[in-house]
Amino acid sequence: GGGSSSGSPSRGHARSGARGPATYYVGVGGGAGVTGATLTAAHTYFLTAVRRLAGVDVAPSDETAAQASAILTTRHLTGFFLDWTVSVTDTDAGLRCRVSILLQDYPGRSLRSMPHGTAIASGEHDVSHAGRCIEEAVDGALRSARTGMGP
C-alpha cells in the first residue's frame, strides 16, 4: 500500500498502447516483493507491458471506484484490477524470478484468478542484475492474466 505515484497526465480517459478498440479497463497496483530501484524498474515495465495488451485501456492510478464505474458503464468495458508481487531467489542454476498476479474484478476487487510467470537468469547470482529475468516473468504472468480476462 501507500507510497507515491508518478501520476498520469490523462484524467478520466486512459489510453491504450494496443491497436483496436478497448474491451477491458484495467487498474494496476504498485507491486510488492522487491524494493527500491528493482521495484521501480519492475513497476515501470509491468505498466508498459499492460498497456501493450490487446484490447486493454489502463485506469489512472488515482481513480476512485465511482469514477471507474462511470467509465465502465459509459464505454461498455469490463473492468479488472492487477495486484502483483515479484520474488527473486538465488538458486544453484542462477536467479529464479517469479511474478504472481491477483486478477480481480474492477472496481469491486473480487478475486478471479492467480496467474503467474517464472523465468531463470542462468548463471546470474547478483539480485541487482535481475531486471531482464523479472521482465520475462512479467511477460509470462501477463499472458496468463490476459487469457483469464477472456477473448
JSON list of C-alpha atoms in Angstrom, two decimals:
[
{"chain": "A", "resi": 1, "resn": "GLY", "atom": "CA", "xyz": [0.00, 0.00, 0.00]},
{"chain": "A", "resi": 2, "resn": "GLY", "atom": "CA", "xyz": [0.76, 3.68, 0.18]},
{"chain": "A", "resi": 3, "resn": "GLY", "atom": "CA", "xyz": [3.68, 5.34, -1.50]},
{"chain": "A", "resi": 4, "resn": "SER", "atom": "CA", "xyz": [3.79, 7.99, -4.12]},
{"chain": "A", "resi": 5, "resn": "SER", "atom": "CA", "xyz": [2.70, 7.61, -7.68]},
{"chain": "A", "resi": 6, "resn": "SER", "atom": "CA", "xyz": [4.32, 9.07, -10.73]},
{"chain": "A", "resi": 7, "resn": "GLY", "atom": "CA", "xyz": [0.79, 10.11, -11.65]},
{"chain": "A", "resi": 8, "resn": "SER", "atom": "CA", "xyz": [-0.78, 10.14, -15.06]},
{"chain": "A", "resi": 9, "resn": "PRO", "atom": "CA", "xyz": [-1.33, 13.21, -17.18]},
{"chain": "A", "resi": 10, "resn": "SER", "atom": "CA", "xyz": [-4.55, 11.71, -18.50]},
{"chain": "A", "resi": 11, "resn": "ARG", "atom": "CA", "xyz": [-7.57, 12.26, -16.33]},
{"chain": "A", "resi": 12, "resn": "GLY", "atom": "CA", "xyz": [-10.71, 10.24, -16.95]},
{"chain": "A", "resi": 13, "resn": "HIS", "atom": "CA", "xyz": [-9.75, 8.74, -20.29]},
{"chain": "A", "resi": 14, "resn": "ALA", "atom": "CA", "xyz": [-6.83, 6.34, -20.14]},
{"chain": "A", "resi": 15, "resn": "ARG", "atom": "CA", "xyz": [-5.07, 5.45, -23.35]},
{"chain": "A", "resi": 16, "resn": "SER", "atom": "CA", "xyz": [-4.21, 2.02, -24.67]},
{"chain": "A", "resi": 17, "resn": "GLY", "atom": "CA", "xyz": [-0.93, 1.32, -26.41]},
{"chain": "A", "resi": 18, "resn": "ALA", "atom": "CA", "xyz": [-2.52, -1.64, -28.19]},
{"chain": "A", "resi": 19, "resn": "ARG", "atom": "CA", "xyz": [-4.32, -1.26, -31.50]},
{"chain": "A", "resi": 20, "resn": "GLY", "atom": "CA", "xyz": [-8.05, -1.62, -31.85]},
{"chain": "A", "resi": 21, "resn": "PRO", "atom": "CA", "xyz": [-10.90, -0.67, -29.56]},
{"chain": "A", "resi": 22, "resn": "ALA", "atom": "CA", "xyz": [-10.65, -1.40, -25.86]},
{"chain": "A", "resi": 23, "resn": "THR", "atom": "CA", "xyz": [-12.72, -4.20, -24.36]},
{"chain": "A", "resi": 24, "resn": "TYR", "atom": "CA", "xyz": [-11.13, -4.15, -20.90]},
{"chain": "A", "resi": 25, "resn": "TYR", "atom": "CA", "xyz": [-10.40, -1.37, -18.43]},
{"chain": "A", "resi": 26, "resn": "VAL", "atom": "CA", "xyz": [-7.58, -2.37, -16.11]},
{"chain": "A", "resi": 27, "resn": "GLY", "atom": "CA", "xyz": [-6.33, -0.88, -12.85]},
{"chain": "A", "resi": 28, "resn": "VAL", "atom": "CA", "xyz": [-2.76, -1.73, -11.85]},
{"chain": "A", "resi": 29, "resn": "GLY", "atom": "CA", "xyz": [-1.37, -1.99, -8.32]},
{"chain": "A", "resi": 30, "resn": "GLY", "atom": "CA", "xyz": [2.08, -0.73, -7.35]},
{"chain": "A", "resi": 31, "resn": "GLY", "atom": "CA", "xyz": [3.72, -4.13, -6.95]},
{"chain": "A", "resi": 32, "resn": "ALA", "atom": "CA", "xyz": [5.43, -5.72, -3.97]},
{"chain": "A", "resi": 33, "resn": "GLY", "atom": "CA", "xyz": [8.06, -8.25, -3.01]},
{"chain": "A", "resi": 34, "resn": "VAL", "atom": "CA", "xyz": [11.14, -6.29, -4.07]},
{"chain": "A", "resi": 35, "resn": "THR", "atom": "CA", "xyz": [12.18, -2.78, -3.11]},
{"chain": "A", "resi": 36, "resn": "GLY", "atom": "CA", "xyz": [13.97, 0.35, -4.26]},
{"chain": "A", "resi": 37, "resn": "ALA", "atom": "CA", "xyz": [15.24, 0.63, -7.82]},
{"chain": "A", "resi": 38, "resn": "THR", "atom": "CA", "xyz": [14.32, -3.01, -8.54]},
{"chain": "A", "resi": 39, "resn": "LEU", "atom": "CA", "xyz": [10.65, -2.34, -7.68]},
{"chain": "A", "resi": 40, "resn": "THR", "atom": "CA", "xyz": [10.61, 0.95, -9.59]},
{"chain": "A", "resi": 41, "resn": "ALA", "atom": "CA", "xyz": [12.01, -0.72, -12.72]},
{"chain": "A", "resi": 42, "resn": "ALA", "atom": "CA", "xyz": [9.65, -3.71, -12.36]},
{"chain": "A", "resi": 43, "resn": "HIS", "atom": "CA", "xyz": [6.62, -1.42, -11.95]},
{"chain": "A", "resi": 44, "resn": "THR", "atom": "CA", "xyz": [7.57, 0.67, -14.98]},
{"chain": "A", "resi": 45, "resn": "TYR", "atom": "CA", "xyz": [7.98, -2.47, -17.09]},
{"chain": "A", "resi": 46, "resn": "PHE", "atom": "CA", "xyz": [4.75, -4.03, -15.72]},
{"chain": "A", "resi": 47, "resn": "LEU", "atom": "CA", "xyz": [2.71, -0.91, -16.56]},
{"chain": "A", "resi": 48, "resn": "THR", "atom": "CA", "xyz": [4.24, -0.66, -20.05]},
{"chain": "A", "resi": 49, "resn": "ALA", "atom": "CA", "xyz": [3.53, -4.34, -20.69]},
{"chain": "A", "resi": 50, "resn": "VAL", "atom": "CA", "xyz": [-0.11, -3.99, -19.55]},
{"chain": "A", "resi": 51, "resn": "ARG", "atom": "CA", "xyz": [-0.54, -1.04, -21.92]},
{"chain": "A", "resi": 52, "resn": "ARG", "atom": "CA", "xyz": [0.66, -3.24, -24.81]},
{"chain": "A", "resi": 53, "resn": "LEU", "atom": "CA", "xyz": [-2.03, -5.88, -24.19]},
{"chain": "A", "resi": 54, "resn": "ALA", "atom": "CA", "xyz": [-4.63, -6.08, -26.96]},
{"chain": "A", "resi": 55, "resn": "GLY", "atom": "CA", "xyz": [-7.98, -4.53, -26.08]},
{"chain": "A", "resi": 56, "resn": "VAL", "atom": "CA", "xyz": [-6.82, -3.04, -22.77]},
{"chain": "A", "resi": 57, "resn": "ASP", "atom": "CA", "xyz": [-7.02, 0.55, -21.53]},
{"chain": "A", "resi": 58, "resn": "VAL", "atom": "CA", "xyz": [-5.21, 1.28, -18.24]},
{"chain": "A", "resi": 59, "resn": "ALA", "atom": "CA", "xyz": [-7.05, 3.16, -15.50]},
{"chain": "A", "resi": 60, "resn": "PRO", "atom": "CA", "xyz": [-5.33, 6.16, -13.84]},
{"chain": "A", "resi": 61, "resn": "SER", "atom": "CA", "xyz": [-3.71, 5.16, -10.55]},
{"chain": "A", "resi": 62, "resn": "ASP", "atom": "CA", "xyz": [-5.66, 7.79, -8.57]},
{"chain": "A", "resi": 63, "resn": "GLU", "atom": "CA", "xyz": [-9.08, 6.82, -9.91]},
{"chain": "A", "resi": 64, "resn": "THR", "atom": "CA", "xyz": [-11.95, 6.33, -7.44]},
{"chain": "A", "resi": 65, "resn": "ALA", "atom": "CA", "xyz": [-14.37, 3.38, -7.57]},
{"chain": "A", "resi": 66, "resn": "ALA", "atom": "CA", "xyz": [-17.16, 5.77, -8.61]},
{"chain": "A", "resi": 67, "resn": "GLN", "atom": "CA", "xyz": [-15.07, 7.14, -11.48]},
{"chain": "A", "resi": 68, "resn": "ALA", "atom": "CA", "xyz": [-14.18, 3.62, -12.63]},
{"chain": "A", "resi": 69, "resn": "SER", "atom": "CA", "xyz": [-17.82, 2.51, -12.52]},
{"chain": "A", "resi": 70, "resn": "ALA", "atom": "CA", "xyz": [-18.88, 5.52, -14.60]},
{"chain": "A", "resi": 71, "resn": "ILE", "atom": "CA", "xyz": [-16.23, 4.80, -17.27]},
{"chain": "A", "resi": 72, "resn": "LEU", "atom": "CA", "xyz": [-17.10, 1.10, -17.37]},
{"chain": "A", "resi": 73, "resn": "THR", "atom": "CA", "xyz": [-20.79, 1.93, -17.86]},
{"chain": "A", "resi": 74, "resn": "THR", "atom": "CA", "xyz": [-20.28, 4.73, -20.39]},
{"chain": "A", "resi": 75, "resn": "ARG", "atom": "CA", "xyz": [-17.73, 2.87, -22.51]},
{"chain": "A", "resi": 76, "resn": "HIS", "atom": "CA", "xyz": [-19.27, -0.61, -22.07]},
{"chain": "A", "resi": 77, "resn": "LEU", "atom": "CA", "xyz": [-15.98, -2.09, -20.85]},
{"chain": "A", "resi": 78, "resn": "THR", "atom": "CA", "xyz": [-15.21, -4.96, -18.48]},
{"chain": "A", "resi": 79, "resn": "GLY", "atom": "CA", "xyz": [-13.04, -3.96, -15.51]},
{"chain": "A", "resi": 80, "resn": "PHE", "atom": "CA", "xyz": [-10.12, -5.84, -13.98]},
{"chain": "A", "resi": 81, "resn": "PHE", "atom": "CA", "xyz": [-7.51, -4.96, -11.38]},
{"chain": "A", "resi": 82, "resn": "LEU", "atom": "CA", "xyz": [-4.00, -6.43, -11.27]},
{"chain": "A", "resi": 83, "resn": "ASP", "atom": "CA", "xyz": [-2.22, -6.60, -7.93]},
{"chain": "A", "resi": 84, "resn": "TRP", "atom": "CA", "xyz": [1.18, -8.24, -8.32]},
{"chain": "A", "resi": 85, "resn": "THR", "atom": "CA", "xyz": [4.27, -9.39, -6.46]},
{"chain": "A", "resi": 86, "resn": "VAL", "atom": "CA", "xyz": [7.81, -10.25, -7.54]},
{"chain": "A", "resi": 87, "resn": "SER", "atom": "CA", "xyz": [10.13, -12.76, -5.91]},
{"chain": "A", "resi": 88, "resn": "VAL", "atom": "CA", "xyz": [13.78, -13.23, -6.84]},
{"chain": "A", "resi": 89, "resn": "THR", "atom": "CA", "xyz": [15.57, -16.28, -5.45]},
{"chain": "A", "resi": 90, "resn": "ASP", "atom": "CA", "xyz": [19.24, -17.18, -5.90]},
{"chain": "A", "resi": 91, "resn": "THR", "atom": "CA", "xyz": [19.46, -20.87, -6.85]},
{"chain": "A", "resi": 92, "resn": "ASP", "atom": "CA", "xyz": [22.36, -23.09, -7.95]},
{"chain": "A", "resi": 93, "resn": "ALA", "atom": "CA", "xyz": [21.31, -22.53, -11.58]},
{"chain": "A", "resi": 94, "resn": "GLY", "atom": "CA", "xyz": [21.03, -18.74, -11.23]},
{"chain": "A", "resi": 95, "resn": "LEU", "atom": "CA", "xyz": [18.35, -16.22, -10.28]},
{"chain": "A", "resi": 96, "resn": "ARG", "atom": "CA", "xyz": [14.77, -17.51, -10.31]},
{"chain": "A", "resi": 97, "resn": "CYS", "atom": "CA", "xyz": [12.24, -14.72, -10.86]},
{"chain": "A", "resi": 98, "resn": "ARG", "atom": "CA", "xyz": [8.54, -15.23, -10.26]},
{"chain": "A", "resi": 99, "resn": "VAL", "atom": "CA", "xyz": [5.74, -12.72, -10.81]},
{"chain": "A", "resi": 100, "resn": "SER", "atom": "CA", "xyz": [2.36, -13.56, -9.29]},
{"chain": "A", "resi": 101, "resn": "ILE", "atom": "CA", "xyz": [-0.77, -11.62, -10.20]},
{"chain": "A", "resi": 102, "resn": "LEU", "atom": "CA", "xyz": [-4.09, -11.37, -8.39]},
{"chain": "A", "resi": 103, "resn": "LEU", "atom": "CA", "xyz": [-6.57, -10.92, -11.26]},
{"chain": "A", "resi": 104, "resn": "GLN", "atom": "CA", "xyz": [-9.57, -9.16, -9.73]},
{"chain": "A", "resi": 105, "resn": "ASP", "atom": "CA", "xyz": [-12.80, -7.55, -10.86]},
{"chain": "A", "resi": 106, "resn": "TYR", "atom": "CA", "xyz": [-12.64, -3.76, -11.01]},
{"chain": "A", "resi": 107, "resn": "PRO", "atom": "CA", "xyz": [-13.67, -1.68, -9.18]},
{"chain": "A", "resi": 108, "resn": "GLY", "atom": "CA", "xyz": [-15.09, -4.34, -6.80]},
{"chain": "A", "resi": 109, "resn": "ARG", "atom": "CA", "xyz": [-11.77, -6.24, -6.48]},
{"chain": "A", "resi": 110, "resn": "SER", "atom": "CA", "xyz": [-13.26, -9.76, -6.17]},
{"chain": "A", "resi": 111, "resn": "LEU", "atom": "CA", "xyz": [-10.56, -12.33, -6.91]},
{"chain": "A", "resi": 112, "resn": "ARG", "atom": "CA", "xyz": [-10.91, -14.06, -10.31]},
{"chain": "A", "resi": 113, "resn": "SER", "atom": "CA", "xyz": [-7.63, -15.99, -10.66]},
{"chain": "A", "resi": 114, "resn": "MET", "atom": "CA", "xyz": [-3.96, -16.02, -9.66]},
{"chain": "A", "resi": 115, "resn": "PRO", "atom": "CA", "xyz": [-1.80, -16.30, -12.79]},
{"chain": "A", "resi": 116, "resn": "HIS", "atom": "CA", "xyz": [1.99, -16.27, -12.54]},
{"chain": "A", "resi": 117, "resn": "GLY", "atom": "CA", "xyz": [5.12, -16.30, -14.66]},
{"chain": "A", "resi": 118, "resn": "THR", "atom": "CA", "xyz": [8.60, -17.63, -13.91]},
{"chain": "A", "resi": 119, "resn": "ALA", "atom": "CA", "xyz": [11.99, -17.09, -15.53]},
{"chain": "A", "resi": 120, "resn": "ILE", "atom": "CA", "xyz": [15.59, -18.10, -14.77]},
{"chain": "A", "resi": 121, "resn": "ALA", "atom": "CA", "xyz": [18.68, -15.94, -15.30]},
{"chain": "A", "resi": 122, "resn": "SER", "atom": "CA", "xyz": [21.16, -18.79, -15.82]},
{"chain": "A", "resi": 123, "resn": "GLY", "atom": "CA", "xyz": [24.50, -18.24, -14.12]},
{"chain": "A", "resi": 124, "resn": "GLU", "atom": "CA", "xyz": [23.47, -14.87, -12.65]},
{"chain": "A", "resi": 125, "resn": "HIS", "atom": "CA", "xyz": [23.64, -14.60, -8.86]},
{"chain": "A", "resi": 126, "resn": "ASP", "atom": "CA", "xyz": [23.56, -10.82, -8.28]},
{"chain": "A", "resi": 127, "resn": "VAL", "atom": "CA", "xyz": [19.98, -9.76, -7.47]},
{"chain": "A", "resi": 128, "resn": "SER", "atom": "CA", "xyz": [20.74, -6.23, -8.67]},
{"chain": "A", "resi": 129, "resn": "HIS", "atom": "CA", "xyz": [21.00, -7.74, -12.19]},
{"chain": "A", "resi": 130, "resn": "ALA", "atom": "CA", "xyz": [17.56, -9.40, -12.07]},
{"chain": "A", "resi": 131, "resn": "GLY", "atom": "CA", "xyz": [15.89, -6.89, -14.44]},
{"chain": "A", "resi": 132, "resn": "ARG", "atom": "CA", "xyz": [15.61, -8.99, -17.60]},
{"chain": "A", "resi": 133, "resn": "CYS", "atom": "CA", "xyz": [14.63, -12.07, -15.58]},
{"chain": "A", "resi": 134, "resn": "ILE", "atom": "CA", "xyz": [11.83, -10.09, -13.90]},
{"chain": "A", "resi": 135, "resn": "GLU", "atom": "CA", "xyz": [10.67, -8.74, -17.27]},
{"chain": "A", "resi": 136, "resn": "GLU", "atom": "CA", "xyz": [10.42, -12.27, -18.70]},
{"chain": "A", "resi": 137, "resn": "ALA", "atom": "CA", "xyz": [8.42, -13.37, -15.64]},
{"chain": "A", "resi": 138, "resn": "VAL", "atom": "CA", "xyz": [6.12, -10.31, -16.03]},
{"chain": "A", "resi": 139, "resn": "ASP", "atom": "CA", "xyz": [5.52, -11.21, -19.68]},
{"chain": "A", "resi": 140, "resn": "GLY", "atom": "CA", "xyz": [4.56, -14.79, -18.79]},
{"chain": "A", "resi": 141, "resn": "ALA", "atom": "CA", "xyz": [2.28, -13.71, -15.95]},
{"chain": "A", "resi": 142, "resn": "LEU", "atom": "CA", "xyz": [0.53, -11.11, -18.11]},
{"chain": "A", "resi": 143, "resn": "ARG", "atom": "CA", "xyz": [-0.02, -13.63, -20.94]},
{"chain": "A", "resi": 144, "resn": "SER", "atom": "CA", "xyz": [-1.85, -15.82, -18.42]},
{"chain": "A", "resi": 145, "resn": "ALA", "atom": "CA", "xyz": [-3.75, -12.87, -16.94]},
{"chain": "A", "resi": 146, "resn": "ARG", "atom": "CA", "xyz": [-4.87, -11.65, -20.39]},
{"chain": "A", "resi": 147, "resn": "THR", "atom": "CA", "xyz": [-6.14, -15.16, -21.21]},
{"chain": "A", "resi": 148, "resn": "GLY", "atom": "CA", "xyz": [-8.04, -15.08, -17.91]},
{"chain": "A", "resi": 149, "resn": "MET", "atom": "CA", "xyz": [-9.81, -11.87, -18.95]},
{"chain": "A", "resi": 150, "resn": "GLY", "atom": "CA", "xyz": [-11.44, -13.53, -21.95]},
{"chain": "A", "resi": 151, "resn": "PRO", "atom": "CA", "xyz": [-11.33, -13.02, -25.73]}
]
